[in-house]
CSV table of C-alpha atoms and ligand atoms in Angstrom, one decimal:
chain,number,residue,atom,x,y,z
A,1,MET,CA,0.0,0.0,0.0
A,2,LYS,CA,1.2,3.4,-0.9
A,3,LYS,CA,1.6,6.9,0.5
A,4,ILE,CA,-0.5,9.2,-1.7
A,5,THR,CA,-1.1,13.0,-1.9
A,6,ILE,CA,-4.2,14.3,-3.6
A,7,ILE,CA,-4.0,17.9,-4.8
A,8,GLY,CA,-7.5,19.4,-4.8
A,9,THR,CA,-10.3,18.5,-2.5
A,10,GLY,CA,-13.3,19.1,-4.8
A,11,TYR,CA,-15.7,16.3,-5.5
A,12,VAL,CA,-13.2,14.2,-7.5
A,13,GLY,CA,-10.3,14.8,-5.1
A,14,LEU,CA,-12.3,14.0,-2.0
A,15,VAL,CA,-13.9,10.9,-3.3
A,16,THR,CA,-10.6,9.7,-4.8
A,17,GLY,CA,-8.8,10.4,-1.5
A,18,ALA,CA,-11.4,8.7,0.6
A,19,GLY,CA,-11.7,5.8,-1.8
A,20,LEU,CA,-7.9,5.2,-1.9
A,21,SER,CA,-7.7,5.3,1.9
A,22,GLU,CA,-10.5,2.8,2.0
A,23,PHE,CA,-8.3,0.6,-0.2
A,24,GLY,CA,-5.7,0.7,2.6
A,25,ASN,CA,-3.4,3.4,1.3
A,26,ARG,CA,-2.2,6.4,3.4
A,27,VAL,CA,-3.7,9.4,1.8
A,28,ILE,CA,-3.2,13.2,2.4
A,29,CYS,CA,-5.8,15.3,0.7
A,30,THR,CA,-4.5,18.8,0.2
A,31,ASP,CA,-5.9,22.1,-1.0
A,32,ILE,CA,-4.7,25.7,-1.3
A,33,ASP,CA,-8.1,26.7,0.3
A,34,LYS,CA,-7.1,26.7,4.0
A,35,ASN,CA,-10.7,27.3,5.1
A,36,LYS,CA,-11.8,24.1,3.3
A,37,ILE,CA,-9.1,22.1,4.9
A,38,GLU,CA,-9.9,23.5,8.4
A,39,LYS,CA,-13.6,22.5,7.8
A,40,LEU,CA,-12.6,19.0,6.7
A,41,ASN,CA,-10.4,18.6,9.7
A,42,SER,CA,-13.3,19.5,11.9
A,43,GLY,CA,-15.5,16.9,10.2
A,44,ILE,CA,-17.5,19.2,7.8
A,45,ILE,CA,-17.8,17.7,4.3
A,46,PRO,CA,-18.2,20.5,1.8
A,47,ILE,CA,-20.2,18.5,-0.7
A,48,TYR,CA,-23.3,16.2,-0.6
A,49,GLU,CA,-22.3,12.8,-1.8
A,50,PRO,CA,-24.0,9.7,-0.4
A,51,GLY,CA,-21.7,7.4,1.6
A,52,LEU,CA,-18.8,9.9,1.5
A,53,GLU,CA,-19.0,11.1,5.1
A,54,GLU,CA,-19.0,7.6,6.5
A,55,ILE,CA,-15.8,6.5,4.7
A,56,ILE,CA,-14.0,9.8,5.4
A,57,LYS,CA,-14.8,9.4,9.1
A,58,ARG,CA,-13.8,5.8,9.2
A,59,ASN,CA,-10.4,6.4,7.5
A,60,ILE,CA,-9.6,9.4,9.5
A,61,SER,CA,-10.1,7.5,12.7
A,62,ASP,CA,-8.0,4.6,11.3
A,63,ASN,CA,-5.2,7.1,10.5
A,64,ARG,CA,-5.2,6.4,6.8
A,65,LEU,CA,-6.7,9.8,5.7
A,66,LEU,CA,-5.4,13.3,6.5
A,67,PHE,CA,-6.3,16.8,5.3
A,68,SER,CA,-3.6,19.4,5.0
A,69,SER,CA,-2.9,22.7,3.4
A,70,ASN,CA,0.8,22.0,3.5
A,71,ILE,CA,0.9,20.7,0.0
A,72,GLU,CA,4.7,20.8,-0.2
A,73,ASP,CA,5.2,18.6,2.8
A,74,ALA,CA,2.5,16.2,1.7
A,75,ILE,CA,4.2,15.8,-1.7
A,76,MET,CA,7.6,15.1,-0.2
A,77,GLN,CA,6.1,12.4,2.0
A,78,SER,CA,4.4,10.6,-0.9
A,79,GLU,CA,5.2,8.1,-3.7
A,80,VAL,CA,2.1,9.0,-5.7
A,81,VAL,CA,0.8,12.5,-6.3
A,82,ILE,CA,-2.6,12.8,-7.8
A,83,ILE,CA,-3.8,16.0,-9.5
A,84,ALA,CA,-7.5,16.5,-8.9
A,85,VAL,CA,-7.9,20.2,-9.3
A,86,GLY,CA,-10.7,21.9,-11.2
A,87,THR,CA,-10.5,22.3,-15.0
A,88,PRO,CA,-13.4,24.8,-15.6
A,89,MET,CA,-14.5,25.9,-19.1
A,90,GLY,CA,-12.5,28.9,-20.3
A,91,ALA,CA,-13.1,31.0,-23.4
A,92,ASN,CA,-14.6,29.4,-26.6
A,93,GLY,CA,-14.9,26.0,-24.9
A,94,ALA,CA,-11.2,25.8,-24.2
A,95,THR,CA,-10.3,24.3,-20.8
A,96,ASP,CA,-8.9,26.6,-18.2
A,97,MET,CA,-5.7,24.8,-17.2
A,98,SER,CA,-4.3,27.3,-14.7
A,99,PHE,CA,-5.0,25.2,-11.6
A,100,VAL,CA,-3.4,22.1,-13.2
A,101,HIS,CA,-0.3,24.1,-14.2
A,102,SER,CA,0.1,25.6,-10.8
A,103,ALA,CA,-0.3,22.1,-9.1
A,104,VAL,CA,2.4,20.8,-11.5
A,105,GLU,CA,4.7,23.7,-10.6
A,106,THR,CA,4.3,22.8,-6.9
A,107,ILE,CA,5.0,19.2,-7.6
A,108,SER,CA,8.2,19.9,-9.6
A,109,ILE,CA,9.8,22.0,-6.9
A,110,ASN,CA,9.1,19.3,-4.3
A,111,LEU,CA,10.3,16.2,-6.1
A,112,ASN,CA,12.7,15.1,-3.3
A,113,SER,CA,12.4,11.4,-4.3
A,114,TYR,CA,11.0,9.2,-7.1
A,115,LYS,CA,7.2,9.8,-7.5
A,116,VAL,CA,4.4,8.8,-9.9
A,117,VAL,CA,2.7,12.0,-10.9
A,118,CYS,CA,-0.9,11.2,-11.9
A,119,THR,CA,-3.7,13.3,-13.4
A,120,LYS,CA,-7.3,12.5,-12.4
A,121,SER,CA,-8.9,15.8,-13.5
A,122,THR,CA,-10.4,15.8,-17.0
A,123,VAL,CA,-7.8,17.5,-19.1
A,124,PRO,CA,-7.5,18.0,-22.9
A,125,ILE,CA,-5.7,15.4,-24.9
A,126,GLY,CA,-2.0,16.3,-25.0
A,127,THR,CA,-1.9,17.6,-21.4
A,128,GLY,CA,0.1,14.7,-20.2
A,129,LYS,CA,2.9,15.5,-22.6
A,130,GLU,CA,2.8,19.1,-21.5
A,131,ILE,CA,3.0,18.2,-17.8
A,132,ILE,CA,6.0,15.9,-18.4
A,133,SER,CA,7.8,18.7,-20.2
A,134,GLN,CA,6.9,21.3,-17.5
A,135,ILE,CA,8.3,19.0,-14.8
A,136,SER,CA,11.4,18.0,-16.9
A,137,LYS,CA,12.4,21.7,-17.3
A,138,LYS,CA,12.4,22.1,-13.6
A,139,VAL,CA,14.0,18.8,-12.3
A,140,LYS,CA,16.6,18.0,-14.9
A,141,ASN,CA,16.7,14.4,-13.5
A,142,ASN,CA,13.9,12.6,-15.4
A,143,ASN,CA,14.4,9.4,-13.3
A,144,LEU,CA,12.8,11.3,-10.4
A,145,PHE,CA,9.2,10.8,-11.8
A,146,ASP,CA,6.9,9.0,-14.2
A,147,TYR,CA,3.6,10.4,-15.4
A,148,VAL,CA,0.3,8.6,-15.5
A,149,SER,CA,-3.1,9.6,-16.8
A,150,ASN,CA,-5.9,8.0,-14.7
A,151,PRO,CA,-9.2,9.6,-15.7
A,152,GLU,CA,-12.2,9.4,-13.3
A,153,PHE,CA,-15.6,8.0,-14.3
A,154,LEU,CA,-17.4,9.1,-11.1
A,155,ARG,CA,-21.1,10.2,-11.3
A,156,GLU,CA,-22.1,12.8,-8.8
A,157,GLY,CA,-24.6,11.2,-6.5
A,158,SER,CA,-23.1,7.8,-6.8
A,159,ALA,CA,-19.4,8.7,-6.9
A,160,VAL,CA,-18.4,6.6,-3.8
A,161,LYS,CA,-20.0,3.5,-5.3
A,162,ASP,CA,-18.5,4.2,-8.7
A,163,PHE,CA,-15.0,4.5,-7.1
A,164,LEU,CA,-15.2,1.4,-5.0
A,165,TRP,CA,-16.8,-0.8,-7.7
A,166,PRO,CA,-15.6,0.7,-11.0
A,167,ASP,CA,-16.4,-0.9,-14.4
A,168,ARG,CA,-12.8,-0.1,-15.4
A,169,VAL,CA,-9.7,1.7,-14.2
A,170,VAL,CA,-7.8,3.3,-17.1
A,171,ILE,CA,-4.1,3.8,-16.5
A,172,GLY,CA,-2.4,5.7,-19.3
A,173,THR,CA,1.4,5.2,-19.2
A,174,ASP,CA,4.1,3.4,-21.2
A,175,ASN,CA,6.1,2.9,-18.1
A,176,GLN,CA,5.7,-0.5,-16.5
A,177,ASN,CA,7.1,0.6,-13.1
A,178,ALA,CA,4.5,3.4,-12.8
A,179,TYR,CA,1.8,1.0,-14.1
A,180,GLN,CA,2.6,-1.5,-11.3
A,181,ILE,CA,2.6,1.3,-8.6
A,182,MET,CA,-0.9,2.4,-9.8
A,183,CYS,CA,-2.1,-1.2,-9.8
A,184,ASP,CA,-0.9,-1.4,-6.2
A,185,ILE,CA,-3.0,1.5,-5.1
A,186,TYR,CA,-6.1,-0.1,-6.5
A,187,ARG,CA,-5.1,-3.6,-5.4
A,188,PRO,CA,-8.4,-4.6,-3.5
A,189,LEU,CA,-10.2,-4.1,-6.8
A,190,TYR,CA,-8.8,-7.1,-8.5
A,191,ILE,CA,-9.2,-9.8,-6.0
A,192,ASN,CA,-12.1,-11.2,-8.1
A,193,LYS,CA,-11.7,-9.6,-11.5
A,194,ASN,CA,-9.2,-7.2,-13.1
A,195,PRO,CA,-10.7,-3.9,-14.2
A,196,MET,CA,-7.3,-2.4,-15.0
A,197,THR,CA,-6.7,-1.2,-18.6
A,198,GLN,CA,-3.3,0.0,-19.6
A,199,THR,CA,-3.1,2.5,-22.5
A,200,SER,CA,-0.9,5.3,-23.8
A,201,ILE,CA,-1.3,8.7,-22.0
A,202,GLU,CA,-3.1,10.3,-25.0
A,203,THR,CA,-5.4,7.3,-25.3
A,204,ALA,CA,-6.4,7.5,-21.6
A,205,GLU,CA,-7.1,11.2,-22.0
A,206,MET,CA,-9.2,10.5,-25.0
A,207,ILE,CA,-11.1,7.6,-23.3
A,208,LYS,CA,-12.6,10.1,-20.8
A,209,TYR,CA,-13.8,12.6,-23.5
A,210,ALA,CA,-15.0,9.8,-25.8
A,211,SER,CA,-17.0,8.2,-22.9
A,212,ASN,CA,-18.7,11.3,-21.7
A,213,SER,CA,-19.5,12.5,-25.2
A,214,PHE,CA,-21.0,9.2,-26.2
A,215,LEU,CA,-23.2,9.1,-23.1
A,216,ALA,CA,-24.3,12.7,-23.8
A,217,LEU,CA,-25.0,11.8,-27.4
A,218,LYS,CA,-27.2,8.9,-26.2
A,219,ILE,CA,-29.3,11.3,-24.1
A,220,SER,CA,-29.7,13.9,-26.8
A,221,TYR,CA,-30.6,11.1,-29.2
A,222,ILE,CA,-33.4,9.7,-26.9
A,223,ASN,CA,-34.6,13.2,-26.2
A,224,GLU,CA,-35.0,13.8,-30.0
A,225,ILE,CA,-36.8,10.5,-30.3
A,226,ALA,CA,-39.0,11.5,-27.4
A,227,ASN,CA,-40.0,14.7,-29.1
A,228,LEU,CA,-40.8,12.9,-32.3
A,229,CYS,CA,-42.8,10.3,-30.3
A,230,GLU,CA,-44.9,13.2,-28.9
A,231,ALA,CA,-45.6,14.4,-32.5
A,232,LEU,CA,-46.4,10.9,-33.8
A,233,GLY,CA,-48.3,9.4,-30.8
A,234,ALA,CA,-45.6,6.8,-30.0
A,235,ASP,CA,-44.4,6.1,-26.4
A,236,VAL,CA,-40.7,6.8,-25.8
A,237,HIS,CA,-40.5,4.5,-22.7
A,238,ASP,CA,-41.5,1.5,-24.8
A,239,VAL,CA,-39.2,2.5,-27.5
A,240,ALA,CA,-36.2,2.9,-25.1
A,241,ASN,CA,-37.0,-0.3,-23.3
A,242,ALA,CA,-37.0,-2.3,-26.6
A,243,MET,CA,-34.0,-0.5,-27.9
A,244,GLY,CA,-32.1,-1.2,-24.6
A,245,GLN,CA,-32.8,-5.0,-24.9
A,246,ASP,CA,-30.4,-5.0,-27.8
A,247,GLY,CA,-27.1,-5.6,-26.1
A,248,ARG,CA,-25.4,-3.5,-28.8
A,249,ILE,CA,-27.3,-0.5,-27.6
A,250,SER,CA,-27.9,-1.2,-23.8
A,251,GLU,CA,-30.7,0.4,-21.8
A,252,LYS,CA,-28.5,2.9,-19.8
A,253,PHE,CA,-28.6,6.6,-20.6
A,254,LEU,CA,-31.7,6.3,-22.6
A,255,HIS,CA,-34.0,8.1,-20.2
A,256,PRO,CA,-35.5,11.1,-21.8
A,257,GLY,CA,-35.7,14.3,-19.8
A,258,PRO,CA,-35.3,18.1,-19.6
A,259,GLY,CA,-31.7,17.9,-21.0
A,260,PHE,CA,-28.4,17.0,-19.4
A,261,GLY,CA,-26.6,19.3,-17.1
A,262,GLY,CA,-23.9,19.2,-14.5
A,263,SER,CA,-20.2,20.1,-14.4
A,264,CYS,CA,-19.1,17.4,-16.8
A,265,PHE,CA,-21.1,16.7,-20.0
A,266,PRO,CA,-21.7,20.3,-21.1
A,267,LYS,CA,-18.1,21.3,-20.4
A,268,ASP,CA,-16.5,18.1,-21.9
A,269,LEU,CA,-18.5,18.3,-25.1
A,270,GLU,CA,-17.5,21.9,-25.7
A,271,ALA,CA,-13.9,21.0,-24.9
A,272,LEU,CA,-13.9,18.1,-27.4
A,273,LEU,CA,-15.3,20.4,-30.1
A,274,TYR,CA,-12.5,22.9,-29.3
A,275,ILE,CA,-9.8,20.2,-29.4
A,276,SER,CA,-11.1,18.9,-32.7
A,277,LYS,CA,-11.3,22.4,-34.3
A,278,ASN,CA,-7.7,23.0,-33.3
A,279,LYS,CA,-6.9,19.9,-35.4
A,280,SER,CA,-9.1,21.2,-38.3
A,281,LEU,CA,-11.5,18.4,-37.8
A,282,SER,CA,-15.2,18.8,-37.2
A,283,MET,CA,-17.2,16.6,-34.8
A,284,GLU,CA,-20.7,16.9,-36.2
A,285,THR,CA,-22.2,14.3,-33.8
A,286,VAL,CA,-20.8,16.1,-30.7
A,287,ASN,CA,-22.0,19.5,-32.0
A,288,ALA,CA,-25.4,18.0,-32.6
A,289,ALA,CA,-25.6,16.6,-29.1
A,290,ILE,CA,-24.9,20.1,-27.7
A,291,ILE,CA,-27.4,21.9,-29.9
A,292,VAL,CA,-30.2,19.3,-29.2
A,293,ASN,CA,-29.5,19.7,-25.5
A,294,LYS,CA,-29.7,23.4,-25.5
A,295,ASN,CA,-33.0,23.2,-27.4
A,296,GLN,CA,-34.4,20.5,-25.1
A,297,LYS,CA,-33.7,22.7,-22.0
A,298,LYS,CA,-35.6,25.6,-23.7
A,299,ARG,CA,-38.4,23.4,-24.8
A,300,MET,CA,-39.4,22.7,-21.2
A,301,ALA,CA,-40.7,26.3,-20.7
A,302,ASN,CA,-42.6,26.1,-24.0
A,303,LYS,CA,-44.3,22.9,-22.9
A,304,LEU,CA,-45.3,24.5,-19.6
A,305,ILE,CA,-46.7,27.6,-21.3
A,306,ASN,CA,-48.7,25.4,-23.7
A,307,LEU,CA,-50.3,23.7,-20.8
A,308,PHE,CA,-51.5,27.2,-19.8
A,309,ASP,CA,-52.9,27.9,-23.3
A,310,GLY,CA,-50.0,30.2,-24.1
A,311,ASN,CA,-50.0,32.6,-21.1
A,312,ILE,CA,-48.4,32.2,-17.7
A,313,ASN,CA,-48.4,35.9,-16.8
A,314,ASN,CA,-48.9,36.2,-13.0
A,315,ARG,CA,-49.3,32.5,-12.7
A,316,LYS,CA,-47.5,30.9,-9.8
A,317,ILE,CA,-45.5,27.8,-10.6
A,318,ALA,CA,-43.8,25.4,-8.2
A,319,VAL,CA,-40.5,24.2,-9.6
A,320,LEU,CA,-39.8,20.9,-7.8
A,321,GLY,CA,-36.1,19.9,-8.1
A,322,LEU,CA,-33.3,22.3,-8.7
A,323,ALA,CA,-30.3,20.0,-8.8
A,324,PHE,CA,-29.2,18.9,-12.3
A,325,LYS,CA,-30.0,15.3,-11.2
A,326,ALA,CA,-31.0,13.5,-8.0
A,327,ASN,CA,-28.7,12.8,-5.1
A,328,THR,CA,-26.6,16.0,-5.5
A,329,ASP,CA,-26.8,19.6,-4.5
A,330,ASP,CA,-25.0,20.7,-7.7
A,331,VAL,CA,-27.1,23.1,-9.9
A,332,ARG,CA,-24.4,23.8,-12.5
A,333,GLU,CA,-26.0,23.8,-16.0
A,334,SER,CA,-29.2,22.4,-14.4
A,335,PRO,CA,-32.3,22.5,-16.6
A,336,ALA,CA,-34.0,24.1,-13.6
A,337,ILE,CA,-32.1,27.3,-14.5
A,338,ASP,CA,-33.7,27.4,-17.9
A,339,ILE,CA,-37.2,26.7,-16.7
A,340,ILE,CA,-36.9,29.3,-14.0
A,341,LYS,CA,-35.7,31.9,-16.5
A,342,GLY,CA,-38.5,30.8,-18.9
A,343,ILE,CA,-41.1,31.2,-16.2
A,344,LEU,CA,-39.8,34.6,-15.0
A,345,GLY,CA,-39.3,35.9,-18.5
A,346,ASN,CA,-42.9,35.2,-19.4
A,347,GLY,CA,-44.3,37.0,-16.3
A,348,GLY,CA,-44.7,34.0,-14.1
A,349,ILE,CA,-43.9,33.6,-10.4
A,350,VAL,CA,-41.6,30.8,-9.1
A,351,ASN,CA,-41.9,28.8,-5.9
A,352,ALA,CA,-38.7,26.7,-5.7
A,353,TYR,CA,-38.2,23.5,-3.8
A,354,ASP,CA,-35.3,21.0,-3.6
A,355,PRO,CA,-34.5,18.7,-0.7
A,356,ILE,CA,-30.8,19.9,-0.7
A,357,ALA,CA,-30.1,22.3,-3.6
A,358,ASN,CA,-32.1,25.4,-2.5
A,359,ASN,CA,-29.0,27.1,-1.1
A,360,GLU,CA,-26.9,26.5,-4.3
A,361,MET,CA,-29.7,27.8,-6.5
A,362,SER,CA,-30.3,30.9,-4.3
A,363,LYS,CA,-26.8,32.0,-5.4
A,364,ILE,CA,-28.2,32.2,-9.0
A,365,PHE,CA,-31.8,33.4,-8.4
A,366,HIS,CA,-31.9,35.6,-5.3
A,367,ASP,CA,-35.5,36.9,-5.7
A,368,ILE,CA,-37.6,33.8,-6.0
A,369,GLU,CA,-39.1,32.1,-3.0
A,370,TYR,CA,-37.5,28.9,-1.7
A,371,PHE,CA,-39.3,26.3,0.5
A,372,ASP,CA,-38.1,23.7,2.9
A,373,ASN,CA,-41.1,21.5,2.5
A,374,ILE,CA,-42.6,20.3,-0.7
A,375,TYR,CA,-46.3,20.7,0.3
A,376,ASP,CA,-45.7,24.3,1.4
A,377,SER,CA,-44.1,25.0,-2.0
A,378,VAL,CA,-47.2,23.9,-3.9
A,379,LYS,CA,-49.8,25.7,-1.7
A,380,ASN,CA,-52.0,27.9,-4.0
A,381,VAL,CA,-49.8,27.4,-7.1
A,382,ASP,CA,-51.4,27.3,-10.6
A,383,GLY,CA,-49.0,24.7,-11.8
A,384,ILE,CA,-46.1,22.4,-11.0
A,385,VAL,CA,-43.0,21.4,-12.9
A,386,ILE,CA,-40.8,18.5,-11.9
A,387,ILE,CA,-37.2,19.0,-12.9
A,388,THR,CA,-35.2,16.5,-10.8
A,389,GLU,CA,-35.9,12.8,-10.4
A,390,TRP,CA,-35.7,12.9,-6.5
A,391,ASN,CA,-37.2,9.7,-5.0
A,392,GLU,CA,-39.5,11.8,-2.8
A,393,PHE,CA,-41.2,13.1,-6.0
A,394,ARG,CA,-41.9,9.6,-7.2
A,395,SER,CA,-44.2,9.0,-4.3
A,396,LEU,CA,-45.9,12.4,-4.1
A,397,ASP,CA,-49.4,12.4,-2.4
A,398,LEU,CA,-51.1,13.7,-5.6
A,399,GLN,CA,-54.5,13.7,-3.9
A,400,LYS,CA,-53.2,16.0,-1.2
A,401,ILE,CA,-51.4,18.2,-3.8
A,402,LYS,CA,-54.5,18.6,-5.9
A,403,LYS,CA,-56.3,19.9,-2.8
A,404,ILE,CA,-53.7,22.4,-1.7
A,405,MET,CA,-52.7,23.8,-5.1
A,406,LYS,CA,-55.0,26.3,-6.8
A,407,GLY,CA,-54.7,25.1,-10.4
A,408,ASN,CA,-54.4,21.6,-11.8
A,409,ILE,CA,-51.4,21.7,-14.2
A,410,ILE,CA,-48.3,19.4,-13.9
A,411,LEU,CA,-45.3,19.2,-16.2
A,412,ASP,CA,-43.3,16.0,-15.3
A,413,THR,CA,-40.0,16.4,-17.2
A,414,ARG,CA,-38.6,13.2,-15.7
A,415,ASN,CA,-41.6,10.9,-16.5
A,416,ILE,CA,-41.8,9.8,-12.9
A,417,LEU,CA,-45.5,10.3,-12.1
A,418,ASP,CA,-48.2,7.7,-12.7
A,419,MET,CA,-50.3,8.9,-15.7
A,420,ASP,CA,-53.4,6.9,-14.6
A,421,GLU,CA,-53.4,8.6,-11.2
A,422,LEU,CA,-52.8,12.1,-12.8
A,423,SER,CA,-55.8,11.5,-15.1
A,424,SER,CA,-58.1,10.1,-12.5
A,425,LEU,CA,-57.4,13.1,-10.2
A,426,GLY,CA,-58.2,15.5,-13.0
A,427,PHE,CA,-54.8,17.0,-13.6
A,428,VAL,CA,-53.9,18.5,-16.9
A,429,TYR,CA,-50.4,17.2,-17.4
A,430,ASP,CA,-47.6,16.7,-19.9
A,431,ASN,CA,-44.3,14.7,-19.8
A,432,ILE,CA,-41.6,13.8,-22.2
A,433,GLY,CA,-42.6,11.6,-25.2
A,434,ARG,CA,-45.3,9.4,-23.6
A,435,ILE,CA,-48.7,8.4,-24.8
A,436,LYS,CA,-51.1,10.3,-22.4
A,437,LYS,CA,-53.7,8.3,-20.5
B,501,UGA,C1,-20.8,12.1,-15.8
B,501,UGA,C2,-20.4,10.7,-16.2
B,501,UGA,O1,-21.6,9.8,-16.1
B,501,UGA,C3,-19.3,10.1,-15.3
B,501,UGA,O2,-18.9,8.8,-15.7
B,501,UGA,C4,-18.1,11.1,-15.4
B,501,UGA,O3,-17.0,10.7,-14.6
B,501,UGA,C5,-18.6,12.5,-14.9
B,501,UGA,O4,-19.6,12.9,-15.8
B,501,UGA,C6,-17.4,13.4,-15.0
B,501,UGA,O5,-16.9,13.6,-16.1
B,501,UGA,O6,-16.9,13.8,-13.9
B,501,UGA,P1,-22.4,13.2,-13.9
B,501,UGA,O7,-22.3,14.4,-14.7
B,501,UGA,O8,-22.1,13.3,-12.4
B,501,UGA,O9,-21.4,12.1,-14.5
B,501,UGA,O10,-23.8,12.6,-14.0
B,501,UGA,P2,-24.6,11.6,-15.0
B,501,UGA,O11,-25.3,10.6,-14.1
B,501,UGA,O12,-23.8,11.1,-16.0
B,501,UGA,O13,-25.8,12.6,-15.6
B,501,UGA,C7,-25.5,13.7,-16.4
B,501,UGA,C8,-26.7,14.3,-16.9
B,501,UGA,O14,-27.4,13.5,-17.8
B,501,UGA,C9,-27.7,14.7,-15.8
B,501,UGA,O15,-28.3,15.9,-16.1
B,501,UGA,C10,-28.8,13.6,-16.0
B,501,UGA,O16,-30.1,14.0,-15.5
B,501,UGA,C11,-28.8,13.4,-17.5
B,501,UGA,N1,-29.2,12.1,-17.9
B,501,UGA,C12,-28.6,10.9,-17.6
B,501,UGA,C13,-30.4,12.0,-18.7
B,501,UGA,O17,-31.1,13.0,-19.0
B,501,UGA,N2,-30.8,10.8,-19.1
B,501,UGA,C14,-30.1,9.6,-18.8
B,501,UGA,O18,-30.5,8.5,-19.3
B,501,UGA,C15,-29.0,9.7,-18.0
């Protein structure tokens, strides 16, 4: 088992650090944000991620996990240094690499002994080579380090599970010693099966973008099929189910909805487009997935307005679910942002409710009303829009809701409500691509 430093305690860094300590390694999670480290040391976990707090607490008390803002010292103590800093979207879809480069700088001046330098952050293809040359310029002795690309495939909301039981672990390096060290840090994973895949650095970097873009493409594809189903009277759930039974297609990521959001798909697709343009290549499929997604997000407001016969002026609408998906408080690129803008822009009034993302959304929309309880949020509203597939929305007491709301309109953008029940209670409703009952 190895001594590891993680640079960056965002969601990737924290989950990776906690997961690697759970595998028996001794991990120091570091960050330049001293405040964050202080909070982590006093037991405050800055993100909502199911199961994370439990493994962090267990590994702290077993002395396998530490938090420190002394990055230099942590690097010097470690054999593996993992870069997990943010790579936000910069201008024109290019990735902002400033945090990565400053982490690499810190690593290069603290290479007191041989280390594997590994990148987990999603970085443009070619970054590995740049990092190797950045370090080489500083250290002169190239035997002091090897470089590995080890992209993450963690979904927010199930990141701990994805880390502890991954479908695959991609290790991009041509160096067998570095590969073996990386295999060691993931050792408990291949007691039963071997999920390790060794590739070149560039291939590993590409696997991440290719995987995310393909999943996003699947979503945009099923959303377009859903929209066509609506126009033609077909049912998208039956279509997706039957499509998914074909092993070549698989049923995953074929759920139609209000469009994909989050900190990954929108950013990574733009980055891949930017990368391909730089090589004078066009990626029409990726471009199409982006356009379809933007249109899908806008389409939700139109669907709502249509349910109100074209006018939502002064109508009060409860927006249920603000996070970009269930089990996270992340609202980045959430379709809830588009629907709220659509409602406000057309003269409507918003009551917002999310079990955990109210606070995050209030940083974007200050002037709408937020509720801590779903039934309070629907009191006297004219209509309801469901944006996030939270479990608590799947089992709503629709009878009670019908009594306390003023109107009878529901737009279910996640297709989670029972259409028979909606009809029998007299709701006027719409969803995505289903045959209405
Ligand atoms: C995604 C990938 O799934 C992870 O493998 C990857 O590591 C991560 O990006 C990343 O690059 O860090 P994440 O963005 O957390 O993970 O969430 P997903 O579960 O993939 O969902 C993304 C969006 O697609 C959400 O808005 C979700 O509601 C939407 N979606 C997903 C659909 O609309 N339909 C589906 O069938 C699936």
